[in-house]
PDB file of C-alpha atoms and ligand atoms in Angstrom:
ATOM      1  CA  MET K  83      12.549  20.616  17.566  1.00  0.00           C
ATOM      2  CA  SER K  84      15.840  20.092  19.464  1.00  0.00           C
ATOM      3  CA  GLY K  85      17.042  19.002  22.767  1.00  0.00           C
ATOM      4  CA  GLY K  86      15.142  15.326  22.824  1.00  0.00           C
ATOM      5  CA  SER K  87      11.472  17.084  22.904  1.00  0.00           C
ATOM      6  CA  VAL K  88       8.383  15.444  21.164  1.00  0.00           C
ATOM      7  CA  ARG K  89       8.242  16.158  17.530  1.00  0.00           C
ATOM      8  CA  PRO K  90       4.934  17.668  16.183  1.00  0.00           C
ATOM      9  CA  ALA K  91       2.380  15.855  14.536  1.00  0.00           C
ATOM     10  CA  THR K  92       3.793  16.022  10.779  1.00  0.00           C
ATOM     11  CA  LEU K  93       3.274  12.465  10.486  1.00  0.00           C
ATOM     12  CA  LEU K  94       0.662  12.374   8.381  1.00  0.00           C
ATOM     13  CA  ALA K  95       0.965  15.086   5.075  1.00  0.00           C
ATOM     14  CA  GLY K  96      -0.871  13.928   2.767  1.00  0.00           C
ATOM     15  CA  GLN K  97      -4.080  13.195   3.456  1.00  0.00           C
ATOM     16  CA  ASN K  98      -6.420  13.234   0.511  1.00  0.00           C
ATOM     17  CA  VAL K  99     -10.017  12.150  -0.277  1.00  0.00           C
ATOM     18  CA  LEU K 100      -9.531  13.676  -3.676  1.00  0.00           C
ATOM     19  CA  HIS K 101      -7.202  10.718  -4.569  1.00  0.00           C
ATOM     20  CA  PRO K 102      -9.207   7.056  -3.790  1.00  0.00           C
ATOM     21  CA  HIS K 103      -7.131   4.039  -4.278  1.00  0.00           C
ATOM     22  CA  SER K 104      -9.904   1.395  -3.697  1.00  0.00           C
ATOM     23  CA  PRO K 105     -13.068   1.389  -6.081  1.00  0.00           C
ATOM     24  CA  ALA K 106     -15.975   2.590  -3.422  1.00  0.00           C
ATOM     25  CA  GLU K 107     -13.712   5.572  -2.931  1.00  0.00           C
ATOM     26  CA  HIS K 108     -13.698   6.536  -6.364  1.00  0.00           C
ATOM     27  CA  SER K 109     -17.151   6.200  -6.149  1.00  0.00           C
ATOM     28  CA  ILE K 110     -17.394   8.370  -3.507  1.00  0.00           C
ATOM     29  CA  THR K 111     -15.005  11.206  -5.328  1.00  0.00           C
ATOM     30  CA  VAL K 112     -16.521  10.899  -8.777  1.00  0.00           C
ATOM     31  CA  LEU K 113     -19.176  12.278  -6.641  1.00  0.00           C
ATOM     32  CA  TRP K 114     -17.905  14.852  -5.486  1.00  0.00           C
ATOM     33  CA  TRP K 115     -16.504  16.183  -8.208  1.00  0.00           C
ATOM     34  CA  VAL K 116     -19.669  15.845 -10.110  1.00  0.00           C
ATOM     35  CA  MET K 117     -21.455  18.243  -7.195  1.00  0.00           C
ATOM     36  CA  LEU K 118     -18.478  20.684  -7.071  1.00  0.00           C
ATOM     37  CA  GLY K 119     -19.448  20.887 -11.168  1.00  0.00           C
ATOM     38  CA  GLY K 120     -22.987  21.275 -10.687  1.00  0.00           C
ATOM     39  CA  ALA K 121     -22.569  23.921  -8.377  1.00  0.00           C
ATOM     40  CA  TRP K 122     -20.081  25.862 -10.196  1.00  0.00           C
ATOM     41  CA  ILE K 123     -22.560  25.906 -13.387  1.00  0.00           C
ATOM     42  CA  GLY K 124     -25.652  26.892 -11.149  1.00  0.00           C
ATOM     43  CA  LEU K 125     -23.600  29.560  -9.340  1.00  0.00           C
ATOM     44  CA  THR K 126     -22.518  31.315 -12.839  1.00  0.00           C
ATOM     45  CA  LEU K 127     -25.736  30.711 -14.459  1.00  0.00           C
ATOM     46  CA  VAL K 128     -27.729  33.045 -11.188  1.00  0.00           C
ATOM     47  CA  ALA K 129     -24.539  35.124 -11.338  1.00  0.00           C
ATOM     48  CA  VAL K 130     -24.734  35.718 -15.107  1.00  0.00           C
ATOM     49  CA  LEU K 131     -28.592  36.338 -15.013  1.00  0.00           C
ATOM     50  CA  LEU K 132     -28.856  38.772 -12.070  1.00  0.00           C
ATOM     51  CA  VAL K 133     -25.857  40.949 -14.099  1.00  0.00           C
ATOM     52  CA  LEU K 134     -28.352  40.733 -16.910  1.00  0.00           C
ATOM     53  CA  GLY K 135     -30.617  41.977 -14.949  1.00  0.00           C
ATOM     54  CA  TRP K 136     -29.401  45.048 -13.211  1.00  0.00           C
ATOM     55  CA  VAL K 137     -27.667  45.803 -16.977  1.00  0.00           C
ATOM     56  CA  ARG K 138     -31.307  45.959 -18.461  1.00  0.00           C
ATOM     57  CA  ARG K 139     -32.976  47.115 -15.177  1.00  0.00           C
ATOM     58  CA  ASN K 140     -34.884  49.549 -17.290  1.00  0.00           C
ATOM     59  CA  ARG K 141     -36.528  47.853 -20.180  1.00  0.00           C
ATOM     60  CA  ASP K 142     -39.221  45.293 -19.906  1.00  0.00           C
ATOM     61  CA  ALA K 143     -38.809  42.672 -22.023  1.00  0.00           C
ATOM     62  CA  LEU K 144     -36.261  39.534 -21.448  1.00  0.00           C
ATOM     63  CA  PRO K 145     -33.435  39.995 -23.498  1.00  0.00           C
ATOM     64  CA  PHE K 146     -34.714  36.902 -25.580  1.00  0.00           C
ATOM     65  CA  GLY K 147     -38.056  38.681 -26.110  1.00  0.00           C
ATOM     66  CA  GLY K 148     -41.450  37.691 -24.928  1.00  0.00           C
ATOM     67  CA  GLY K 149     -43.892  39.152 -22.350  1.00  0.00           C
ATOM     68  CA  GLU K 150     -44.947  38.222 -18.843  1.00  0.00           C
ATOM     69  CA  ARG K 151     -45.054  34.525 -19.795  1.00  0.00           C
ATOM     70  CA  ALA K 152     -41.879  34.130 -20.766  1.00  0.00           C
ATOM     71  CA  ALA K 153     -40.856  35.312 -17.183  1.00  0.00           C
ATOM     72  CA  THR K 154     -42.925  33.165 -15.116  1.00  0.00           C
ATOM     73  CA  ARG K 155     -41.866  30.666 -17.290  1.00  0.00           C
ATOM     74  CA  LEU K 156     -37.892  31.044 -16.539  1.00  0.00           C
ATOM     75  CA  VAL K 157     -38.996  31.184 -13.215  1.00  0.00           C
ATOM     76  CA  VAL K 158     -40.682  28.289 -12.783  1.00  0.00           C
ATOM     77  CA  GLY K 159     -37.445  25.983 -15.468  1.00  0.00           C
ATOM     78  CA  LEU K 160     -34.948  26.908 -13.492  1.00  0.00           C
ATOM     79  CA  GLY K 161     -36.232  27.993 -10.038  1.00  0.00           C
ATOM     80  CA  ILE K 162     -38.313  25.101  -9.216  1.00  0.00           C
ATOM     81  CA  VAL K 163     -38.045  22.445 -12.213  1.00  0.00           C
ATOM     82  CA  THR K 164     -34.542  22.116 -12.276  1.00  0.00           C
ATOM     83  CA  PRO K 165     -33.478  21.309  -8.795  1.00  0.00           C
ATOM     84  CA  ILE K 166     -36.455  19.090  -8.630  1.00  0.00           C
ATOM     85  CA  LEU K 167     -34.524  17.680 -11.455  1.00  0.00           C
ATOM     86  CA  VAL K 168     -31.286  18.105 -10.166  1.00  0.00           C
ATOM     87  CA  LEU K 169     -31.457  17.176  -6.401  1.00  0.00           C
ATOM     88  CA  THR K 170     -33.715  13.835  -7.624  1.00  0.00           C
ATOM     89  CA  GLY K 171     -30.650  12.753  -9.915  1.00  0.00           C
ATOM     90  CA  LEU K 172     -28.342  13.377  -7.008  1.00  0.00           C
ATOM     91  CA  PHE K 173     -30.159  11.606  -4.669  1.00  0.00           C
ATOM     92  CA  LEU K 174     -31.030   8.382  -6.952  1.00  0.00           C
ATOM     93  CA  TRP K 175     -26.905   8.284  -7.860  1.00  0.00           C
ATOM     94  CA  SER K 176     -25.799   8.678  -4.529  1.00  0.00           C
ATOM     95  CA  ASP K 177     -28.436   6.544  -2.661  1.00  0.00           C
ATOM     96  CA  ILE K 178     -28.365   3.838  -5.287  1.00  0.00           C
ATOM     97  CA  PHE K 179     -24.453   3.873  -6.794  1.00  0.00           C
ATOM     98  CA  VAL K 180     -22.603   5.781  -3.902  1.00  0.00           C
ATOM     99  CA  ILE K 181     -23.654   4.146  -1.223  1.00  0.00           C
ATOM    100  CA  ARG K 182     -24.027   0.654  -2.278  1.00  0.00           C
ATOM    101  CA  SER K 183     -20.820   0.444  -3.074  1.00  0.00           C
ATOM    102  CA  THR K 184     -19.598   2.214  -0.191  1.00  0.00           C
ATOM    103  CA  ALA K 185     -21.803   0.075   2.224  1.00  0.00           C
ATOM    104  CA  ALA K 186     -20.514  -2.463   4.971  1.00  0.00           C
ATOM    105  CA  PRO K 187     -19.272  -5.954   3.264  1.00  0.00           C
ATOM    106  CA  ALA K 188     -22.270  -8.424   2.978  1.00  0.00           C
ATOM    107  CA  ARG K 189     -20.968 -10.761   5.322  1.00  0.00           C
ATOM    108  CA  GLY K 190     -18.461 -13.632   3.990  1.00  0.00           C
ATOM    109  CA  SER K 191     -17.697 -11.298   1.272  1.00  0.00           C
ATOM    110  CA  THR K 192     -14.325 -10.313   2.612  1.00  0.00           C
ATOM    111  CA  ALA K 193     -11.288 -12.349   3.078  1.00  0.00           C
ATOM    112  CA  LEU K 194     -10.525 -11.555   6.621  1.00  0.00           C
ATOM    113  CA  THR K 195     -11.858  -9.345   9.341  1.00  0.00           C
ATOM    114  CA  VAL K 196     -10.081  -6.974  11.347  1.00  0.00           C
ATOM    115  CA  GLN K 197     -11.536  -5.672  14.549  1.00  0.00           C
ATOM    116  CA  VAL K 198     -10.845  -1.817  15.838  1.00  0.00           C
ATOM    117  CA  THR K 199     -11.966  -0.337  19.082  1.00  0.00           C
ATOM    118  CA  GLY K 200     -11.331   3.315  19.340  1.00  0.00           C
ATOM    119  CA  HIS K 201     -10.095   3.712  22.534  1.00  0.00           C
ATOM    120  CA  GLN K 202      -8.837   7.524  23.807  1.00  0.00           C
ATOM    121  CA  TRP K 203      -6.452   8.046  21.772  1.00  0.00           C
ATOM    122  CA  PHE K 204      -5.212   5.309  20.298  1.00  0.00           C
ATOM    123  CA  TRP K 205      -6.268   2.861  17.812  1.00  0.00           C
ATOM    124  CA  GLU K 206      -6.512  -0.435  19.302  1.00  0.00           C
ATOM    125  CA  ILE K 207      -6.277  -3.813  16.266  1.00  0.00           C
ATOM    126  CA  ARG K 208      -7.048  -7.683  16.499  1.00  0.00           C
ATOM    127  CA  TYR K 209      -7.244 -10.501  14.299  1.00  0.00           C
ATOM    128  CA  PRO K 210      -9.677 -12.584  14.783  1.00  0.00           C
ATOM    129  CA  GLY K 211      -7.993 -16.275  15.172  1.00  0.00           C
ATOM    130  CA  MET K 212      -4.809 -14.607  15.693  1.00  0.00           C
ATOM    131  CA  LYS K 213      -3.289 -13.590  18.988  1.00  0.00           C
ATOM    132  CA  ALA K 214      -1.349 -10.870  17.782  1.00  0.00           C
ATOM    133  CA  VAL K 215      -2.651  -6.934  18.910  1.00  0.00           C
ATOM    134  CA  THR K 216      -1.328  -3.816  17.633  1.00  0.00           C
ATOM    135  CA  ALA K 217      -2.333  -0.499  17.957  1.00  0.00           C
ATOM    136  CA  ASN K 218      -2.260   2.878  15.234  1.00  0.00           C
ATOM    137  CA  GLU K 219      -0.990   0.557  12.479  1.00  0.00           C
ATOM    138  CA  LEU K 220      -3.799  -1.492  10.445  1.00  0.00           C
ATOM    139  CA  HIS K 221      -2.089  -3.782   7.946  1.00  0.00           C
ATOM    140  CA  ILE K 222      -3.582  -5.158   4.881  1.00  0.00           C
ATOM    141  CA  PRO K 223      -2.212  -7.614   2.092  1.00  0.00           C
ATOM    142  CA  VAL K 224      -3.024  -5.389  -1.189  1.00  0.00           C
ATOM    143  CA  ASP K 225      -6.017  -6.144  -3.467  1.00  0.00           C
ATOM    144  CA  THR K 226      -8.003  -7.798  -0.892  1.00  0.00           C
ATOM    145  CA  ARG K 227     -11.767  -7.242   0.442  1.00  0.00           C
ATOM    146  CA  VAL K 228     -11.018  -6.589   4.315  1.00  0.00           C
ATOM    147  CA  ASN K 229     -14.208  -6.495   6.823  1.00  0.00           C
ATOM    148  CA  VAL K 230     -13.325  -3.743   9.388  1.00  0.00           C
ATOM    149  CA  VAL K 231     -15.519  -4.290  12.460  1.00  0.00           C
ATOM    150  CA  GLY K 232     -14.857  -1.297  14.844  1.00  0.00           C
ATOM    151  CA  THR K 233     -16.857  -0.307  18.287  1.00  0.00           C
ATOM    152  CA  THR K 234     -14.845   1.772  21.459  1.00  0.00           C
ATOM    153  CA  ALA K 235     -13.836   1.098  24.799  1.00  0.00           C
ATOM    154  CA  ASP K 236     -14.766   4.649  25.868  1.00  0.00           C
ATOM    155  CA  VAL K 237     -16.661   7.367  24.264  1.00  0.00           C
ATOM    156  CA  ILE K 238     -17.845   7.666  20.628  1.00  0.00           C
ATOM    157  CA  HIS K 239     -15.157   7.713  17.690  1.00  0.00           C
ATOM    158  CA  SER K 240     -15.006   7.749  14.037  1.00  0.00           C
ATOM    159  CA  LEU K 241     -12.662   5.363  11.444  1.00  0.00           C
ATOM    160  CA  TRP K 242     -11.877   7.227   8.632  1.00  0.00           C
ATOM    161  CA  VAL K 243      -9.119   6.298   5.784  1.00  0.00           C
ATOM    162  CA  PRO K 244     -10.161   8.967   3.277  1.00  0.00           C
ATOM    163  CA  GLU K 245      -8.039   7.239   0.448  1.00  0.00           C
ATOM    164  CA  LEU K 246      -9.907   4.012   0.929  1.00  0.00           C
ATOM    165  CA  ASN K 247     -13.771   4.472   1.974  1.00  0.00           C
ATOM    166  CA  ARG K 248     -16.226   6.374   3.631  1.00  0.00           C
ATOM    167  CA  LYS K 249     -15.932   7.139   7.959  1.00  0.00           C
ATOM    168  CA  ILE K 250     -17.987   4.696  10.014  1.00  0.00           C
ATOM    169  CA  ASP K 251     -18.890   5.953  13.648  1.00  0.00           C
ATOM    170  CA  LEU K 252     -17.543   3.705  17.118  1.00  0.00           C
ATOM    171  CA  ILE K 253     -20.704   3.375  19.388  1.00  0.00           C
ATOM    172  CA  PRO K 254     -19.961   2.088  22.856  1.00  0.00           C
ATOM    173  CA  GLY K 255     -22.191  -1.452  23.074  1.00  0.00           C
ATOM    174  CA  ARG K 256     -22.062  -1.708  19.435  1.00  0.00           C
ATOM    175  CA  THR K 257     -20.323  -2.806  16.148  1.00  0.00           C
ATOM    176  CA  ASN K 258     -20.474  -1.598  12.549  1.00  0.00           C
ATOM    177  CA  SER K 259     -18.282  -2.299   9.926  1.00  0.00           C
ATOM    178  CA  VAL K 260     -16.467  -1.051   6.612  1.00  0.00           C
ATOM    179  CA  LEU K 261     -14.720  -2.177   3.709  1.00  0.00           C
ATOM    180  CA  LEU K 262     -11.119  -1.114   2.791  1.00  0.00           C
ATOM    181  CA  TYR K 263      -9.628  -2.321   0.014  1.00  0.00           C
ATOM    182  CA  ALA K 264      -6.499  -0.721  -0.786  1.00  0.00           C
ATOM    183  CA  ASP K 265      -6.094  -1.131  -5.149  1.00  0.00           C
ATOM    184  CA  ARG K 266      -1.694   0.154  -4.283  1.00  0.00           C
ATOM    185  CA  VAL K 267       0.574  -1.200  -2.306  1.00  0.00           C
ATOM    186  CA  GLY K 268       1.187   1.606   0.336  1.00  0.00           C
ATOM    187  CA  THR K 269       0.721   3.398   3.658  1.00  0.00           C
ATOM    188  CA  TYR K 270      -2.891   5.613   3.830  1.00  0.00           C
ATOM    189  CA  PRO K 271      -3.129   7.959   6.404  1.00  0.00           C
ATOM    190  CA  GLY K 272      -6.542   7.727   8.735  1.00  0.00           C
ATOM    191  CA  GLN K 273      -8.005   9.834  10.927  1.00  0.00           C
ATOM    192  CA  CYS K 274     -10.415   9.917  13.862  1.00  0.00           C
ATOM    193  CA  ALA K 275     -13.383  12.274  12.471  1.00  0.00           C
ATOM    194  CA  GLU K 276     -15.781  12.727  15.882  1.00  0.00           C
ATOM    195  CA  PHE K 277     -14.482  15.159  18.189  1.00  0.00           C
ATOM    196  CA  CYS K 278     -13.652  12.651  21.158  1.00  0.00           C
ATOM    197  CA  GLY K 279     -11.836  14.743  23.418  1.00  0.00           C
ATOM    198  CA  LEU K 280      -8.688  16.376  24.292  1.00  0.00           C
ATOM    199  CA  GLN K 281      -6.603  14.715  21.593  1.00  0.00           C
ATOM    200  CA  HIS K 282      -8.844  14.071  18.822  1.00  0.00           C
ATOM    201  CA  ALA K 283      -7.272  15.518  16.779  1.00  0.00           C
ATOM    202  CA  HIS K 284      -4.349  13.398  17.718  1.00  0.00           C
ATOM    203  CA  MET K 285      -5.797  10.344  16.941  1.00  0.00           C
ATOM    204  CA  GLU K 286      -4.597   9.095  13.893  1.00  0.00           C
ATOM    205  CA  LEU K 287      -3.734   5.483  12.025  1.00  0.00           C
ATOM    206  CA  LEU K 288      -2.053   4.411   9.279  1.00  0.00           C
ATOM    207  CA  VAL K 289      -3.537   1.861   7.304  1.00  0.00           C
ATOM    208  CA  VAL K 290      -0.345  -0.331   5.780  1.00  0.00           C
ATOM    209  CA  ALA K 291      -1.284  -2.786   2.779  1.00  0.00           C
ATOM    210  CA  GLU K 292       1.347  -4.755   1.488  1.00  0.00           C
ATOM    211  CA  PRO K 293       1.932  -7.451  -0.856  1.00  0.00           C
ATOM    212  CA  ARG K 294      -0.511 -10.710   0.842  1.00  0.00           C
ATOM    213  CA  ALA K 295       3.101 -12.548   1.822  1.00  0.00           C
ATOM    214  CA  ARG K 296       4.310  -9.862   3.535  1.00  0.00           C
ATOM    215  CA  PHE K 297       1.398  -9.544   5.246  1.00  0.00           C
ATOM    216  CA  GLU K 298       0.928 -13.114   6.369  1.00  0.00           C
ATOM    217  CA  GLN K 299       4.929 -12.501   8.105  1.00  0.00           C
ATOM    218  CA  TRP K 300       4.193  -9.377  10.019  1.00  0.00           C
ATOM    219  CA  LEU K 301       0.583 -11.260  10.995  1.00  0.00           C
ATOM    220  CA  HIS K 302       2.725 -14.152  12.100  1.00  0.00           C
ATOM    221  CA  GLY K 303       5.514 -11.815  13.995  1.00  0.00           C
ATOM    222  CA  GLU K 304       3.076 -10.163  15.686  1.00  0.00           C
ATOM    223  CA  SER K 305       0.429 -13.351  17.167  1.00  0.00           C
ATOM    224  CA  GLY K 306       4.014 -14.507  18.193  1.00  0.00           C
ATOM    225  CA  SER K 307       4.956 -13.823  22.170  1.00  0.00           C
ATOM    226  CA  ALA K 308       7.918 -10.775  22.687  1.00  0.00           C
ATOM    227  CA  ARG K 309      11.272 -11.591  23.076  1.00  0.00           C
ATOM    228  CA  PRO K 310      13.272 -11.181  26.430  1.00  0.00           C
ATOM    229  CA  GLY K 311      15.634  -8.823  25.787  1.00  0.00           C
ATOM    230  CA  THR K 312      19.356  -9.187  25.054  1.00  0.00           C
ATOM    231  CA  GLY K 313      22.060  -7.457  26.552  1.00  0.00           C
ATOM    232  CA  ALA K 314      22.599  -5.786  30.307  1.00  0.00           C
ATOM    233  CA  GLU K 315      20.784  -2.910  29.322  1.00  0.00           C
ATOM    234  CA  ALA K 316      17.729  -4.180  27.829  1.00  0.00           C
ATOM    235  CA  GLN K 317      17.574  -6.599  30.624  1.00  0.00           C
ATOM    236  CA  ARG K 318      17.785  -4.304  32.937  1.00  0.00           C
ATOM    237  CA  GLY K 319      14.669  -2.289  30.910  1.00  0.00           C
ATOM    238  CA  GLN K 320      12.500  -5.084  31.236  1.00  0.00           C
ATOM    239  CA  GLN K 321      12.919  -5.147  34.475  1.00  0.00           C
ATOM    240  CA  LEU K 322      11.727  -1.783  34.602  1.00  0.00           C
ATOM    241  CA  PHE K 323       8.941  -2.159  32.018  1.00  0.00           C
ATOM    242  CA  LEU K 324       7.525  -5.157  34.823  1.00  0.00           C
ATOM    243  CA  THR K 325       7.981  -3.283  38.221  1.00  0.00           C
ATOM    244  CA  GLU K 326       7.594   0.270  37.669  1.00  0.00           C
ATOM    245  CA  GLY K 327       4.057   0.686  37.042  1.00  0.00           C
ATOM    246  CA  CYS K 328       4.136   0.505  33.058  1.00  0.00           C
ATOM    247  CA  ALA K 329       3.124  -2.965  33.249  1.00  0.00           C
ATOM    248  CA  ASP K 330       0.106  -1.988  35.195  1.00  0.00           C
ATOM    249  CA  CYS K 331      -1.387  -0.374  32.179  1.00  0.00           C
ATOM    250  CA  HIS K 332       0.366  -2.182  29.180  1.00  0.00           C
ATOM    251  CA  GLN K 333       0.652  -5.697  27.971  1.00  0.00           C
ATOM    252  CA  ILE K 334       3.532  -7.387  26.441  1.00  0.00           C
ATOM    253  CA  ARG K 335       2.969 -10.971  25.827  1.00  0.00           C
ATOM    254  CA  GLY K 336       5.667 -13.575  27.463  1.00  0.00           C
ATOM    255  CA  THR K 337       5.880 -11.234  30.380  1.00  0.00           C
ATOM    256  CA  SER K 338       3.835 -10.728  33.594  1.00  0.00           C
ATOM    257  CA  ALA K 339       2.774  -7.315  31.683  1.00  0.00           C
ATOM    258  CA  GLN K 340      -0.984  -7.471  31.490  1.00  0.00           C
ATOM    259  CA  GLY K 341      -2.238  -4.008  31.238  1.00  0.00           C
ATOM    260  CA  GLN K 342      -5.572  -3.323  29.374  1.00  0.00           C
ATOM    261  CA  VAL K 343      -5.308   0.597  29.784  1.00  0.00           C
ATOM    262  CA  GLY K 344      -2.976   1.528  26.787  1.00  0.00           C
ATOM    263  CA  PRO K 345      -1.739   0.081  24.215  1.00  0.00           C
ATOM    264  CA  ASP K 346      -0.209  -3.411  23.551  1.00  0.00           C
ATOM    265  CA  LEU K 347       3.467  -2.976  23.431  1.00  0.00           C
ATOM    266  CA  THR K 348       4.057  -6.994  22.630  1.00  0.00           C
ATOM    267  CA  HIS K 349       6.369  -5.650  18.821  1.00  0.00           C
ATOM    268  CA  VAL K 350       6.045  -2.295  19.600  1.00  0.00           C
ATOM    269  CA  ALA K 351       9.266  -1.520  17.711  1.00  0.00           C
ATOM    270  CA  SER K 352       8.048  -2.981  14.779  1.00  0.00           C
ATOM    271  CA  ARG K 353       6.404  -0.598  14.804  1.00  0.00           C
ATOM    272  CA  THR K 354       7.068   3.131  12.810  1.00  0.00           C
ATOM    273  CA  THR K 355       5.239   5.373  14.831  1.00  0.00           C
ATOM    274  CA  LEU K 356       3.770   5.905  18.657  1.00  0.00           C
ATOM    275  CA  ALA K 357       1.246   7.902  20.134  1.00  0.00           C
ATOM    276  CA  GLY K 358      -1.686   7.134  17.885  1.00  0.00           C
ATOM    277  CA  ALA K 359       0.970   7.487  14.998  1.00  0.00           C
ATOM    278  CA  THR K 360       1.522  11.154  16.410  1.00  0.00           C
ATOM    279  CA  ILE K 361       4.822  10.834  16.565  1.00  0.00           C
ATOM    280  CA  PRO K 362       8.678   8.692  14.835  1.00  0.00           C
ATOM    281  CA  ASN K 363       9.118   5.915  16.743  1.00  0.00           C
ATOM    282  CA  ASP K 364      12.525   5.859  17.276  1.00  0.00           C
ATOM    283  CA  ARG K 365      15.264   6.577  20.080  1.00  0.00           C
ATOM    284  CA  THR K 366      14.995  10.200  20.316  1.00  0.00           C
ATOM    285  CA  ASP K 367      10.744  10.474  19.817  1.00  0.00           C
ATOM    286  CA  LEU K 368      10.279   7.590  22.824  1.00  0.00           C
ATOM    287  CA  THR K 369      12.775   8.642  25.311  1.00  0.00           C
ATOM    288  CA  ALA K 370      11.434  12.308  24.862  1.00  0.00           C
ATOM    289  CA  TRP K 371       7.953  10.641  25.340  1.00  0.00           C
ATOM    290  CA  LEU K 372       9.018   8.964  28.568  1.00  0.00           C
ATOM    291  CA  ARG K 373      10.148  12.100  30.063  1.00  0.00           C
ATOM    292  CA  ASP K 374       7.229  13.673  29.542  1.00  0.00           C
ATOM    293  CA  PRO K 375       4.393  11.705  27.902  1.00  0.00           C
ATOM    294  CA  GLN K 376       2.029  15.288  28.234  1.00  0.00           C
ATOM    295  CA  ARG K 377       3.969  17.225  26.265  1.00  0.00           C
ATOM    296  CA  ALA K 378       3.098  15.691  22.980  1.00  0.00           C
ATOM    297  CA  LYS K 379      -0.093  14.723  23.912  1.00  0.00           C
ATOM    298  CA  PRO K 380      -1.427  16.882  26.817  1.00  0.00           C
ATOM    299  CA  GLY K 381      -4.508  14.943  28.846  1.00  0.00           C
ATOM    300  CA  ASN K 382      -3.700  11.564  27.774  1.00  0.00           C
ATOM    301  CA  LYS K 383      -3.722   8.666  29.766  1.00  0.00           C
ATOM    302  CA  MET K 384      -0.093   8.264  30.423  1.00  0.00           C
ATOM    303  CA  PRO K 385       1.520   9.155  34.188  1.00  0.00           C
ATOM    304  CA  GLU K 386       4.715  10.951  34.070  1.00  0.00           C
ATOM    305  CA  LEU K 387       6.935   8.254  36.441  1.00  0.00           C
ATOM    306  CA  PRO K 388       9.287   9.189  38.658  1.00  0.00           C
ATOM    307  CA  LEU K 389      12.569   7.329  35.963  1.00  0.00           C
ATOM    308  CA  SER K 390      16.082   8.586  35.791  1.00  0.00           C
ATOM    309  CA  SER K 391      17.526   9.287  32.889  1.00  0.00           C
ATOM    310  CA  ARG K 392      19.552   6.210  32.928  1.00  0.00           C
ATOM    311  CA  ASP K 393      16.241   4.063  33.351  1.00  0.00           C
ATOM    312  CA  ILE K 394      14.641   5.127  30.568  1.00  0.00           C
ATOM    313  CA  ALA K 395      17.771   4.920  28.648  1.00  0.00           C
ATOM    314  CA  ALA K 396      17.077   1.613  29.452  1.00  0.00           C
ATOM    315  CA  LEU K 397      13.861   0.603  29.330  1.00  0.00           C
ATOM    316  CA  VAL K 398      14.459   2.233  25.792  1.00  0.00           C
ATOM    317  CA  SER K 399      16.595   0.162  24.729  1.00  0.00           C
ATOM    318  CA  TYR K 400      13.871  -2.733  25.714  1.00  0.00           C
ATOM    319  CA  LEU K 401      11.588  -1.248  23.845  1.00  0.00           C
ATOM    320  CA  GLU K 402      12.981  -0.885  20.488  1.00  0.00           C
ATOM    321  CA  GLU K 403      14.441  -4.463  20.487  1.00  0.00           C
ATOM    322  CA  LEU K 404      10.540  -5.150  20.925  1.00  0.00           C
ATOM    323  CA  LYS K 405      10.183  -6.137  16.943  1.00  0.00           C
TER     324      LYS K 405
HETATM  325 CU1  LIG J 199     -11.248   9.798  18.713  1.00  0.00          CU
HETATM  326 CU2  LIG J 199     -12.161  11.424  18.130  1.00  0.00          CU
END
């Protein structure tokens, strides 16, 4: 779309539950393929028997001989014994191997803990022991076991990064954990997987797995306070941010903006996306977002502020400096 309107949510093309990038997701994928293969074998067998039964409907004997006893044996064998054996096998496999490999990490078995809080409709991300607070982009070091502890600030959400592990529900008043481990540097899209209101489908996140040194550098940067706006335009933007209502909902550490309703914006320009990872973080989309926040995500809590185009331009200049 042109004219500064917000682009649709196409950022997360490529979520694929069958492209595992962790041992946990690998075990889920193998189970899935085995179940699909088994289901096809079962379906084919039943279809062949059905066709055979119809073709030979006027004969008394089974195709391979035998009388009524053989027919009973066939029904008991394929209809009762085989399903019991197959289902018991699948149950044991999923219960012993898959559930164990995808389970919440044991205490002390991970190198890093990250706290994720679900909000309508964004993800708040904190690193215990550090001041860093970010939104919708969860950075982790590659080849590292990370304990993600999730809860919610409002309704039930579900955190799901399909290429890394199973889902966990984020439930009011309690915490659930999931192990995130990425075997390759890259960006892994995630999604809220529990209906949580109007913009549930626009509650996305990115897991960014990077080399440890780069991750440490990022975390260090995110933990610092925001730098004041430079240049007249950005300074005016900062002033507007602090006086025109933005600061009531958003925090920018290092300024008097201490709102806790919306995402922390201290280093908003370091993120690649905005609005629950639904629009790119650039001047055009941020301008469109500020002009009409309800257009990209109808129902979200961001109000339309009575700002002139000049004021919005100044705000964008300020925010896009917050690296
Ligand atoms: Cu949050 Cu669906």
